Short mmCIF file of C-alpha atoms in Angstrom, two decimals:
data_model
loop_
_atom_site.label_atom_id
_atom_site.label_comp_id
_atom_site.label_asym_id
_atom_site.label_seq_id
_atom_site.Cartn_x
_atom_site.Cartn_y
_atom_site.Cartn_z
CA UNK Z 1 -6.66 31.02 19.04
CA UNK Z 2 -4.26 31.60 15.70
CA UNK Z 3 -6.02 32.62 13.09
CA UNK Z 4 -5.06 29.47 11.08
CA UNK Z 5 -6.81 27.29 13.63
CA UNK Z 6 -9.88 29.27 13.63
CA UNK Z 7 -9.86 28.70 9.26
CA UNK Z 8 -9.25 25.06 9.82
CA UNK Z 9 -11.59 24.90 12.98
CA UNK Z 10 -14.55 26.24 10.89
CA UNK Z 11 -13.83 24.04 7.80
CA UNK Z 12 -13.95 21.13 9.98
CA UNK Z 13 -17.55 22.80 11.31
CA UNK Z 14 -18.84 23.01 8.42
CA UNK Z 15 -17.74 19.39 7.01
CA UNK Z 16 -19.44 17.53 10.04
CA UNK Z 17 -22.35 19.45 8.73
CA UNK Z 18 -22.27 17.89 5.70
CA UNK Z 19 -23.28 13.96 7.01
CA UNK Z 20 -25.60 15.45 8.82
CA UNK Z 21 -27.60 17.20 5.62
CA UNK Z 22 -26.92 13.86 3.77
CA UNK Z 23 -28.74 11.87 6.57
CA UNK Z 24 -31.78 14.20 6.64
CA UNK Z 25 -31.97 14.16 2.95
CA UNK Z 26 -31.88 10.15 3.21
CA UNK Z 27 -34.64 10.07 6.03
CA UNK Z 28 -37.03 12.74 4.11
CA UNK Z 29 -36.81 10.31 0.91
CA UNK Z 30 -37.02 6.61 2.57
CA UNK Z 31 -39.76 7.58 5.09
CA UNK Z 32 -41.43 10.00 2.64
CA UNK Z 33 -41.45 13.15 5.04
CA UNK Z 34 -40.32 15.88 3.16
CA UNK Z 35 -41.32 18.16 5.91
CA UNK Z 36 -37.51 18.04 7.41
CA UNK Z 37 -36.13 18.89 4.18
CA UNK Z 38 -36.32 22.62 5.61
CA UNK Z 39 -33.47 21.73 7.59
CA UNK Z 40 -31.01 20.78 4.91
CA UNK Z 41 -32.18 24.67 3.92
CA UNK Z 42 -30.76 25.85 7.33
CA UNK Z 43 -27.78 23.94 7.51
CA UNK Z 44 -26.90 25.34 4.36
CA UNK Z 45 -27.37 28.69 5.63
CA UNK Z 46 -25.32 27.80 8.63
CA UNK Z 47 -22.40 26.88 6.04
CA UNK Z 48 -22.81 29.81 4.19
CA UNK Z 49 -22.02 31.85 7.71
CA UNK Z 50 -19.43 29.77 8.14
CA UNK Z 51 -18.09 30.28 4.29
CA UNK Z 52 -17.97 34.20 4.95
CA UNK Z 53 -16.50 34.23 8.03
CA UNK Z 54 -13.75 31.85 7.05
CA UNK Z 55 -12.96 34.14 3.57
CA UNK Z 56 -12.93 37.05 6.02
CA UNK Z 57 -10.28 35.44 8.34
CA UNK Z 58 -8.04 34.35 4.95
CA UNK Z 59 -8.41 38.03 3.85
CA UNK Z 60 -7.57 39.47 6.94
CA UNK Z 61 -3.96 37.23 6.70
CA UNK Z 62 -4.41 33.65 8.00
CA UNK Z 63 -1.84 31.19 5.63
CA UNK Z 64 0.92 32.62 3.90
CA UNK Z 65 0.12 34.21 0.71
CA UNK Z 66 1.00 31.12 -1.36
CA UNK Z 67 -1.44 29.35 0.41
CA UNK Z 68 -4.53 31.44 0.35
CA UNK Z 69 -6.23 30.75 -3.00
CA UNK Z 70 -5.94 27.12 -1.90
CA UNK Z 71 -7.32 27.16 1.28
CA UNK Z 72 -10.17 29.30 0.00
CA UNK Z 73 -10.94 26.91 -2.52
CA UNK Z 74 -11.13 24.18 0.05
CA UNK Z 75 -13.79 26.16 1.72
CA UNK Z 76 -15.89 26.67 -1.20
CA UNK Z 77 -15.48 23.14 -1.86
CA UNK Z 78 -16.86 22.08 1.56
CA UNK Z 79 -19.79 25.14 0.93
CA UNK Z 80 -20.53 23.39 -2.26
CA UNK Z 81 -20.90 20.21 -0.83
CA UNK Z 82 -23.67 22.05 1.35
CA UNK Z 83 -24.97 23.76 -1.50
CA UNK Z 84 -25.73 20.95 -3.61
CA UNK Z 85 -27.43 18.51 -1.21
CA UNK Z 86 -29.92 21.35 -0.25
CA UNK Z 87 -30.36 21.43 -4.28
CA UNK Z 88 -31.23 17.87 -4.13
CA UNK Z 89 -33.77 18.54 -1.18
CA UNK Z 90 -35.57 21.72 -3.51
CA UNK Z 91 -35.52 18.87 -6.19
CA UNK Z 92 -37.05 16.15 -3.97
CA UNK Z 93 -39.54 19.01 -2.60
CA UNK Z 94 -40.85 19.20 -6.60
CA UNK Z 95 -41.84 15.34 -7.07
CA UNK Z 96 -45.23 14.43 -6.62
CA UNK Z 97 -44.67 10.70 -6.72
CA UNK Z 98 -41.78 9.09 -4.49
CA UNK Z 99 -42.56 5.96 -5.18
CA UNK Z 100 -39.65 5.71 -8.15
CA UNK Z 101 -36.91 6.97 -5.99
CA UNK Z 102 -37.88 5.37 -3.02
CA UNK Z 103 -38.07 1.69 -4.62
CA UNK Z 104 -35.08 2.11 -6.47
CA UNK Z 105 -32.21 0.40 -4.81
CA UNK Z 106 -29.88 2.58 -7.01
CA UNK Z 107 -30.99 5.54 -5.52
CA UNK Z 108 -31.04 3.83 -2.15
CA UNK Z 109 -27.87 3.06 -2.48
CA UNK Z 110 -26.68 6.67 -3.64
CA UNK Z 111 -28.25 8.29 -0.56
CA UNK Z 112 -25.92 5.93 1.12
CA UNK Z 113 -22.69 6.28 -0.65
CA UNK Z 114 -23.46 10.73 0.18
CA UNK Z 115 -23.84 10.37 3.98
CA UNK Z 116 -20.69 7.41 3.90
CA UNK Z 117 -18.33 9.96 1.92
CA UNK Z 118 -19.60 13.01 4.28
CA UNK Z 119 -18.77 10.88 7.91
CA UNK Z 120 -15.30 9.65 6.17
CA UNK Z 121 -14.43 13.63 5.51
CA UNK Z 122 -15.55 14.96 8.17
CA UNK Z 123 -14.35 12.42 10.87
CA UNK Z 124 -11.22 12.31 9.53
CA UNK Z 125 -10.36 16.25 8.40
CA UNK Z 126 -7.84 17.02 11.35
CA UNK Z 127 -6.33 13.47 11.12
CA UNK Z 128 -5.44 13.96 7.29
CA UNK Z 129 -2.95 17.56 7.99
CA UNK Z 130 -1.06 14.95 10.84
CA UNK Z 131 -0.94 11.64 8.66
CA UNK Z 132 -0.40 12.25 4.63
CA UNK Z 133 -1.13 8.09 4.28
CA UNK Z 134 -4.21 8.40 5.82
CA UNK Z 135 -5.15 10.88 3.32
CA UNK Z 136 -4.15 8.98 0.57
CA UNK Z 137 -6.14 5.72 1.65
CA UNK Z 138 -9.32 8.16 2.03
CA UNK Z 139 -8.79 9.55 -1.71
CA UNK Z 140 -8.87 6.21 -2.82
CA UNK Z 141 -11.83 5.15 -1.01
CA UNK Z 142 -13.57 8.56 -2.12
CA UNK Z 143 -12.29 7.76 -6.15
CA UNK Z 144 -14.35 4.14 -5.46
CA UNK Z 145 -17.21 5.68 -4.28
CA UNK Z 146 -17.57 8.18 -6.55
CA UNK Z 147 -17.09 6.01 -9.53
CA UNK Z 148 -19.95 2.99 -7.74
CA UNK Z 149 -22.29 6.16 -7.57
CA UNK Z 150 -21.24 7.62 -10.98
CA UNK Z 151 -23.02 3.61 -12.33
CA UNK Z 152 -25.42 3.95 -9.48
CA UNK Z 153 -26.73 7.03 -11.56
CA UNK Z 154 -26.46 5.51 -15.00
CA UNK Z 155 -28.11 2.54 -13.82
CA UNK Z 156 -31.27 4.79 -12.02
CA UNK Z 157 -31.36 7.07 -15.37
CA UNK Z 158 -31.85 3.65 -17.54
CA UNK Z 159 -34.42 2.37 -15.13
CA UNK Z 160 -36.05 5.99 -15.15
CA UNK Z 161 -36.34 5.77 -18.89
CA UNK Z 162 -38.53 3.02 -19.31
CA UNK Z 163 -40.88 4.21 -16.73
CA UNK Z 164 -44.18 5.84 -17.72
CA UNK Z 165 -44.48 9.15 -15.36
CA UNK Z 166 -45.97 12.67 -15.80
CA UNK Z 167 -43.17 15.13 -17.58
CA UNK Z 168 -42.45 17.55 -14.57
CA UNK Z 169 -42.31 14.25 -12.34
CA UNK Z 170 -39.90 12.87 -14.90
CA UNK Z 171 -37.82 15.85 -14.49
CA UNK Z 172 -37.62 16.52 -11.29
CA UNK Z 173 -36.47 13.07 -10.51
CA UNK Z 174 -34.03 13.54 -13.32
CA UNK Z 175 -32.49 16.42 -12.02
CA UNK Z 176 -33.24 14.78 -8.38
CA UNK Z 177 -30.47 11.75 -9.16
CA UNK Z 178 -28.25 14.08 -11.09
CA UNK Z 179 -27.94 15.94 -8.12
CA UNK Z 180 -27.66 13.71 -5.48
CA UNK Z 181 -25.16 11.89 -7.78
CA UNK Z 182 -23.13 15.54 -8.14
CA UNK Z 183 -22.55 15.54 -4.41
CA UNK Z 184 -19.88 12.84 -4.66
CA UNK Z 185 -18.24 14.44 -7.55
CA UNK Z 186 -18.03 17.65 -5.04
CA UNK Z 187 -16.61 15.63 -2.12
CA UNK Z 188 -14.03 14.17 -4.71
CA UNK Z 189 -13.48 17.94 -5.73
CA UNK Z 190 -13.02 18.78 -1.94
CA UNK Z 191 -10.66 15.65 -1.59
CA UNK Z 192 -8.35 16.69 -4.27
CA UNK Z 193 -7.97 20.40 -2.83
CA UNK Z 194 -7.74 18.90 0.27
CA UNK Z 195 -4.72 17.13 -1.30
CA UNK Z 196 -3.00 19.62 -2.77
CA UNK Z 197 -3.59 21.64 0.29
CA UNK Z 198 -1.07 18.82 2.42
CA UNK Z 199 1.19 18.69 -0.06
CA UNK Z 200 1.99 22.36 0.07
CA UNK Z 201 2.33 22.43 3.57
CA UNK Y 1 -17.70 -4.74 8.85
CA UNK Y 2 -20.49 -7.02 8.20
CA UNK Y 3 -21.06 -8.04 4.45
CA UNK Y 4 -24.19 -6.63 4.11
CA UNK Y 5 -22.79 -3.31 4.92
CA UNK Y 6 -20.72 -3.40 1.97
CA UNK Y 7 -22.40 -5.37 -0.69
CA UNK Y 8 -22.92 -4.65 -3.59
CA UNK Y 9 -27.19 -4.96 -3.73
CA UNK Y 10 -27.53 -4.76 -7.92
CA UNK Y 11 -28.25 -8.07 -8.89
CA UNK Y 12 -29.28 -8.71 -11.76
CA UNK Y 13 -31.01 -12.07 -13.21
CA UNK Y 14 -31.10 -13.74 -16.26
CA UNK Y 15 -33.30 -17.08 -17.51
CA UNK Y 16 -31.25 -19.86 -18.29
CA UNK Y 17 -32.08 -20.04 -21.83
CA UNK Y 18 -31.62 -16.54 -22.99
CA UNK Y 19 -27.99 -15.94 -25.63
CA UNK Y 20 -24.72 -14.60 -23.76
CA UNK Y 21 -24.78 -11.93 -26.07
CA UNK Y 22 -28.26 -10.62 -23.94
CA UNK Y 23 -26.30 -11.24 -20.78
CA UNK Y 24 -23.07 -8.91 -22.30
CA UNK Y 25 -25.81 -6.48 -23.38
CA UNK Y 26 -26.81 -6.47 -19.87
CA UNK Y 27 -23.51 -5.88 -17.99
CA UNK Y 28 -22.71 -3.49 -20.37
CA UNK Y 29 -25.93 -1.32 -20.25
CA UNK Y 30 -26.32 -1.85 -16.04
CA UNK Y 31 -22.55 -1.49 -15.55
CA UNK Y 32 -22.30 -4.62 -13.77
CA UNK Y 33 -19.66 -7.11 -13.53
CA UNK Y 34 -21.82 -10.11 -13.03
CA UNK Y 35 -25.38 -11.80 -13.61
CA UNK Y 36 -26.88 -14.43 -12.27
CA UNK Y 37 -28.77 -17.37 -13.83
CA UNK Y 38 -31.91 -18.88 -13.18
CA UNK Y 39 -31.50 -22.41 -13.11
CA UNK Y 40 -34.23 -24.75 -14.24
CA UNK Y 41 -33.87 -26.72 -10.95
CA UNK Y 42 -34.02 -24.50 -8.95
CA UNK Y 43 -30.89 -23.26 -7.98
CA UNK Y 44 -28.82 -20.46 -9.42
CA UNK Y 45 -25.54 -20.31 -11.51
CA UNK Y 46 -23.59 -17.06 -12.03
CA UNK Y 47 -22.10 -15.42 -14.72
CA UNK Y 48 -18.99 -12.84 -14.79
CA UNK Y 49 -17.07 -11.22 -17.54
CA UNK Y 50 -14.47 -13.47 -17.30
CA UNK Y 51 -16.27 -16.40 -17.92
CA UNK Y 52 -17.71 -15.07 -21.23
CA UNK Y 53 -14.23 -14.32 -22.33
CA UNK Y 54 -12.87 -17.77 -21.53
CA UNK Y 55 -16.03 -19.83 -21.86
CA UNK Y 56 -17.68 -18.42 -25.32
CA UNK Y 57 -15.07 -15.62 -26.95
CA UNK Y 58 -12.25 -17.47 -26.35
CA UNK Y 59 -13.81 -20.85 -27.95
CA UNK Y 60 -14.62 -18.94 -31.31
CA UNK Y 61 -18.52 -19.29 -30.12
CA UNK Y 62 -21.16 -17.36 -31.14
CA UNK Y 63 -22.49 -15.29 -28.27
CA UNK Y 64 -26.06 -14.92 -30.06
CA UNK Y 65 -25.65 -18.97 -30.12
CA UNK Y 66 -24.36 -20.01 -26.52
CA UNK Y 67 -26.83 -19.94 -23.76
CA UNK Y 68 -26.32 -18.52 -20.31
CA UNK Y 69 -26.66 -21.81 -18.20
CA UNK Y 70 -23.80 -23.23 -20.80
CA UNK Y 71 -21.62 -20.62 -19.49
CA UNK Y 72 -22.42 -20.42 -16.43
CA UNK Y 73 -20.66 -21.36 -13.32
CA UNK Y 74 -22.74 -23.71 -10.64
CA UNK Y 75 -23.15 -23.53 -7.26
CA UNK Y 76 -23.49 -19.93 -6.22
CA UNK Y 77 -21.43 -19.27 -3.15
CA UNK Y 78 -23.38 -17.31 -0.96
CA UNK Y 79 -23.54 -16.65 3.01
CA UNK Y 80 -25.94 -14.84 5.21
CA UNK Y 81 -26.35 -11.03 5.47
CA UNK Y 82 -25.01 -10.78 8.62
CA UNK Y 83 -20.83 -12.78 7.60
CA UNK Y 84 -18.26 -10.99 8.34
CA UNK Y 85 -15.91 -9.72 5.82
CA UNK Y 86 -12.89 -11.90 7.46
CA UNK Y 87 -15.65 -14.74 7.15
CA UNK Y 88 -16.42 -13.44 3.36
CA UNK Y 89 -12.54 -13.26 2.59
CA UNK Y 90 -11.69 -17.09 3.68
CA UNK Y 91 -14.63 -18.09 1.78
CA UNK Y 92 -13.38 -16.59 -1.98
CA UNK Y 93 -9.84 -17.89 -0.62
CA UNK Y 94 -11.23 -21.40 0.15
CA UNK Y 95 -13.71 -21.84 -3.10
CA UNK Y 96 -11.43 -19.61 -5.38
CA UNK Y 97 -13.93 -17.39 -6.12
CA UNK Y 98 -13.76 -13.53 -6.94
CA UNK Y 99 -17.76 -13.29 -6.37
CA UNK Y 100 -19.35 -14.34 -2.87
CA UNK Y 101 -23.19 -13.58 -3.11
CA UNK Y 102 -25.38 -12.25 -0.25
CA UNK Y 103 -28.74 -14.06 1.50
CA UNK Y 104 -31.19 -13.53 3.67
CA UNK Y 105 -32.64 -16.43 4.05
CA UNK Y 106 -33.23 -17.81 0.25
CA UNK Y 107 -33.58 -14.53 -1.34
CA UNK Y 108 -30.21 -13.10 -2.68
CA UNK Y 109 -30.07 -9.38 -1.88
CA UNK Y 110 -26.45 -8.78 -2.99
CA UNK Y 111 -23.24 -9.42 -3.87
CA UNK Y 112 -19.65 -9.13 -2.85
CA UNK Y 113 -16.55 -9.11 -5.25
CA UNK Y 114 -12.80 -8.12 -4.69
CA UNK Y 115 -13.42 -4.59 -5.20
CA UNK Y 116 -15.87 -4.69 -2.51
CA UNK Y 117 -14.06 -6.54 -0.20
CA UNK Y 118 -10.99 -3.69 -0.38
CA UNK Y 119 -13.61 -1.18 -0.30
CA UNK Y 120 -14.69 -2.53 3.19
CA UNK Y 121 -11.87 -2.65 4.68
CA UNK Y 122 -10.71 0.86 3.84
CA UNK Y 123 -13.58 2.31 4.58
CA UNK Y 124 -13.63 0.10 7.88
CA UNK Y 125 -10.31 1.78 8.97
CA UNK Y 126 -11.66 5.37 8.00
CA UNK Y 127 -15.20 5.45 10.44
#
């Protein structure tokens, strides 16, 4: 296999990771078992493996020069998609009471939006280098989403406000709907380096 | 793509009595695009930026005067979770609505507006 395919073979490995993380992290907070958030841990391990190897095949002379910098940003990208939903799980790990987040439909609905943007990237990653329009309908879909789950946050925050609740607990829910609100801002990252990416070629 | 798979499941509710200038206060604050209104009979009545614009601004009214149920726009169209977007589309087309609103049973669990609607269907040709 060309060393090319083996880059884009392993970005597309470690993008149909990503739904999967997102789903986990959606099951451990709506059925209140946080004992499977371990497993967002691995997976981001996995795409850390995956992250190293692909830099090493770049290095080594996959893509022409030009190309590179781009390509490896695209993987980081897809590694920081990884990263930050396992930062979300070591959030969600730190609340003592789940009953905010679970009953809030913003939230709820966030969770959603993460594992809909992951399945649309992932599922579609090969597809977008063959058909540019395809692309472009999925940037706009990702732009919608991203902006619903930017008020989806807002809207949680403002509810999260007038809520009586223990400091840390306050926090850590804080910084738990900041972060699961960062991971479409990431996937819109990825999209746009994705974008640029097809352009150049 | 059924409707209730791309609805839009922040509703928010207002009494009837309360000013429009709560009910502006309230889209602003949620980010929302539309309320809806608690009827005294009953039934429900819905309020979107547009008609505060053309029902209150645009009249020279007072917002901290007017009263949502003056404002508001009666019946709510609404169908059951489980439409179909095609079914949700001909609907808006046939009442001239931008806002189709989401049951189950009586309860209203949602709402769909244009921006939804084109939502679905992209995302429908992406999965």
């Amino acid at each position: 296999m060309k060393a090319e395919e083996r880059v884009i073979g392993n970005i597309e490995a470690m993008l149909k990771l990503s739904p999967i993380a997102c789903e986990i992290l959606q099951k451990a907070v709506m059925e209140k078992d946080r004992s499977i958030l371990e497993e967002i841990s691995r997976i981001e391990r996995d795409g850390d493996d995956l992250r190293r190897e692909t830099a090493r095949i770049i290095y080594k002379g996959a893509f022409i020069p030009y190309l590179r910098s781009n390509i490896l940003r695209l993987v980081e990208d897809v590694d920081d998609i990884l990263n930050t939903v396992d930062k979300a799980g070591k959030y969600c790990r730190k609340i003592n009471d789940l009953d905010f987040i679970r009953s809030s439909i913003e939230v709820g609905r966030l969770l959603e939006i993460n594992v809909l943007l992951c399945k649309i990237m992932s599922k579609n990653f090969i597809e977008f280098f063959k058909d540019p329009e395809k692309l472009k309908e999925a940037a706009i879909v990702v732009r919608m989403l991203e902006k619903e789950a930017d008020n989806m946050k807002h809207s949680a925050l403002e509810s999260l406000r007038s809520r009586d609740i223990e400091f840390w607990d306050g926090l850590f829910t804080f910084n738990f709907i900041e972060s699961i609100e960062e991971i479409s801002d990431v996937v819109e990252d990825t999209m746009d380096t994705l974008q640029v990416i097809v352009l150049s070629l | 793509m059924r409707v209730e798979e791309v609805m839009n499941s922040r509703v928010e509710f207002v009494e009837p009595d309360v000013p429009v200038l709560e009910v502006i206060e309230k889209i602003v604050n949620k980010r929302i695009r539309v309320v809806v209104v608690k009827l005294k009979d009953g039934s429900y009545g819905v309020i979107t930026i547009r008609d505060i614009v053309y029902r209150c601004l645009a009249k020279d009214a007072n917002p901290e005067n007017i009263k949502a149920h003056e404002i508001a726009s009666k019946p709510l169209i609404a169908v059951e979770k489980g439409a179909s977007l095609k079914e949700v589309i001909a609907l808006m087309e046939r009442s001239k609505v931008s806002n189709v609103f989401v049951k189950e049973g009586e309860k209203i669990i949602g709402y769909v507006s244009l921006i939804e609607v084109i939502g679905g269907y992209l995302i429908g040709r992406l999965l």
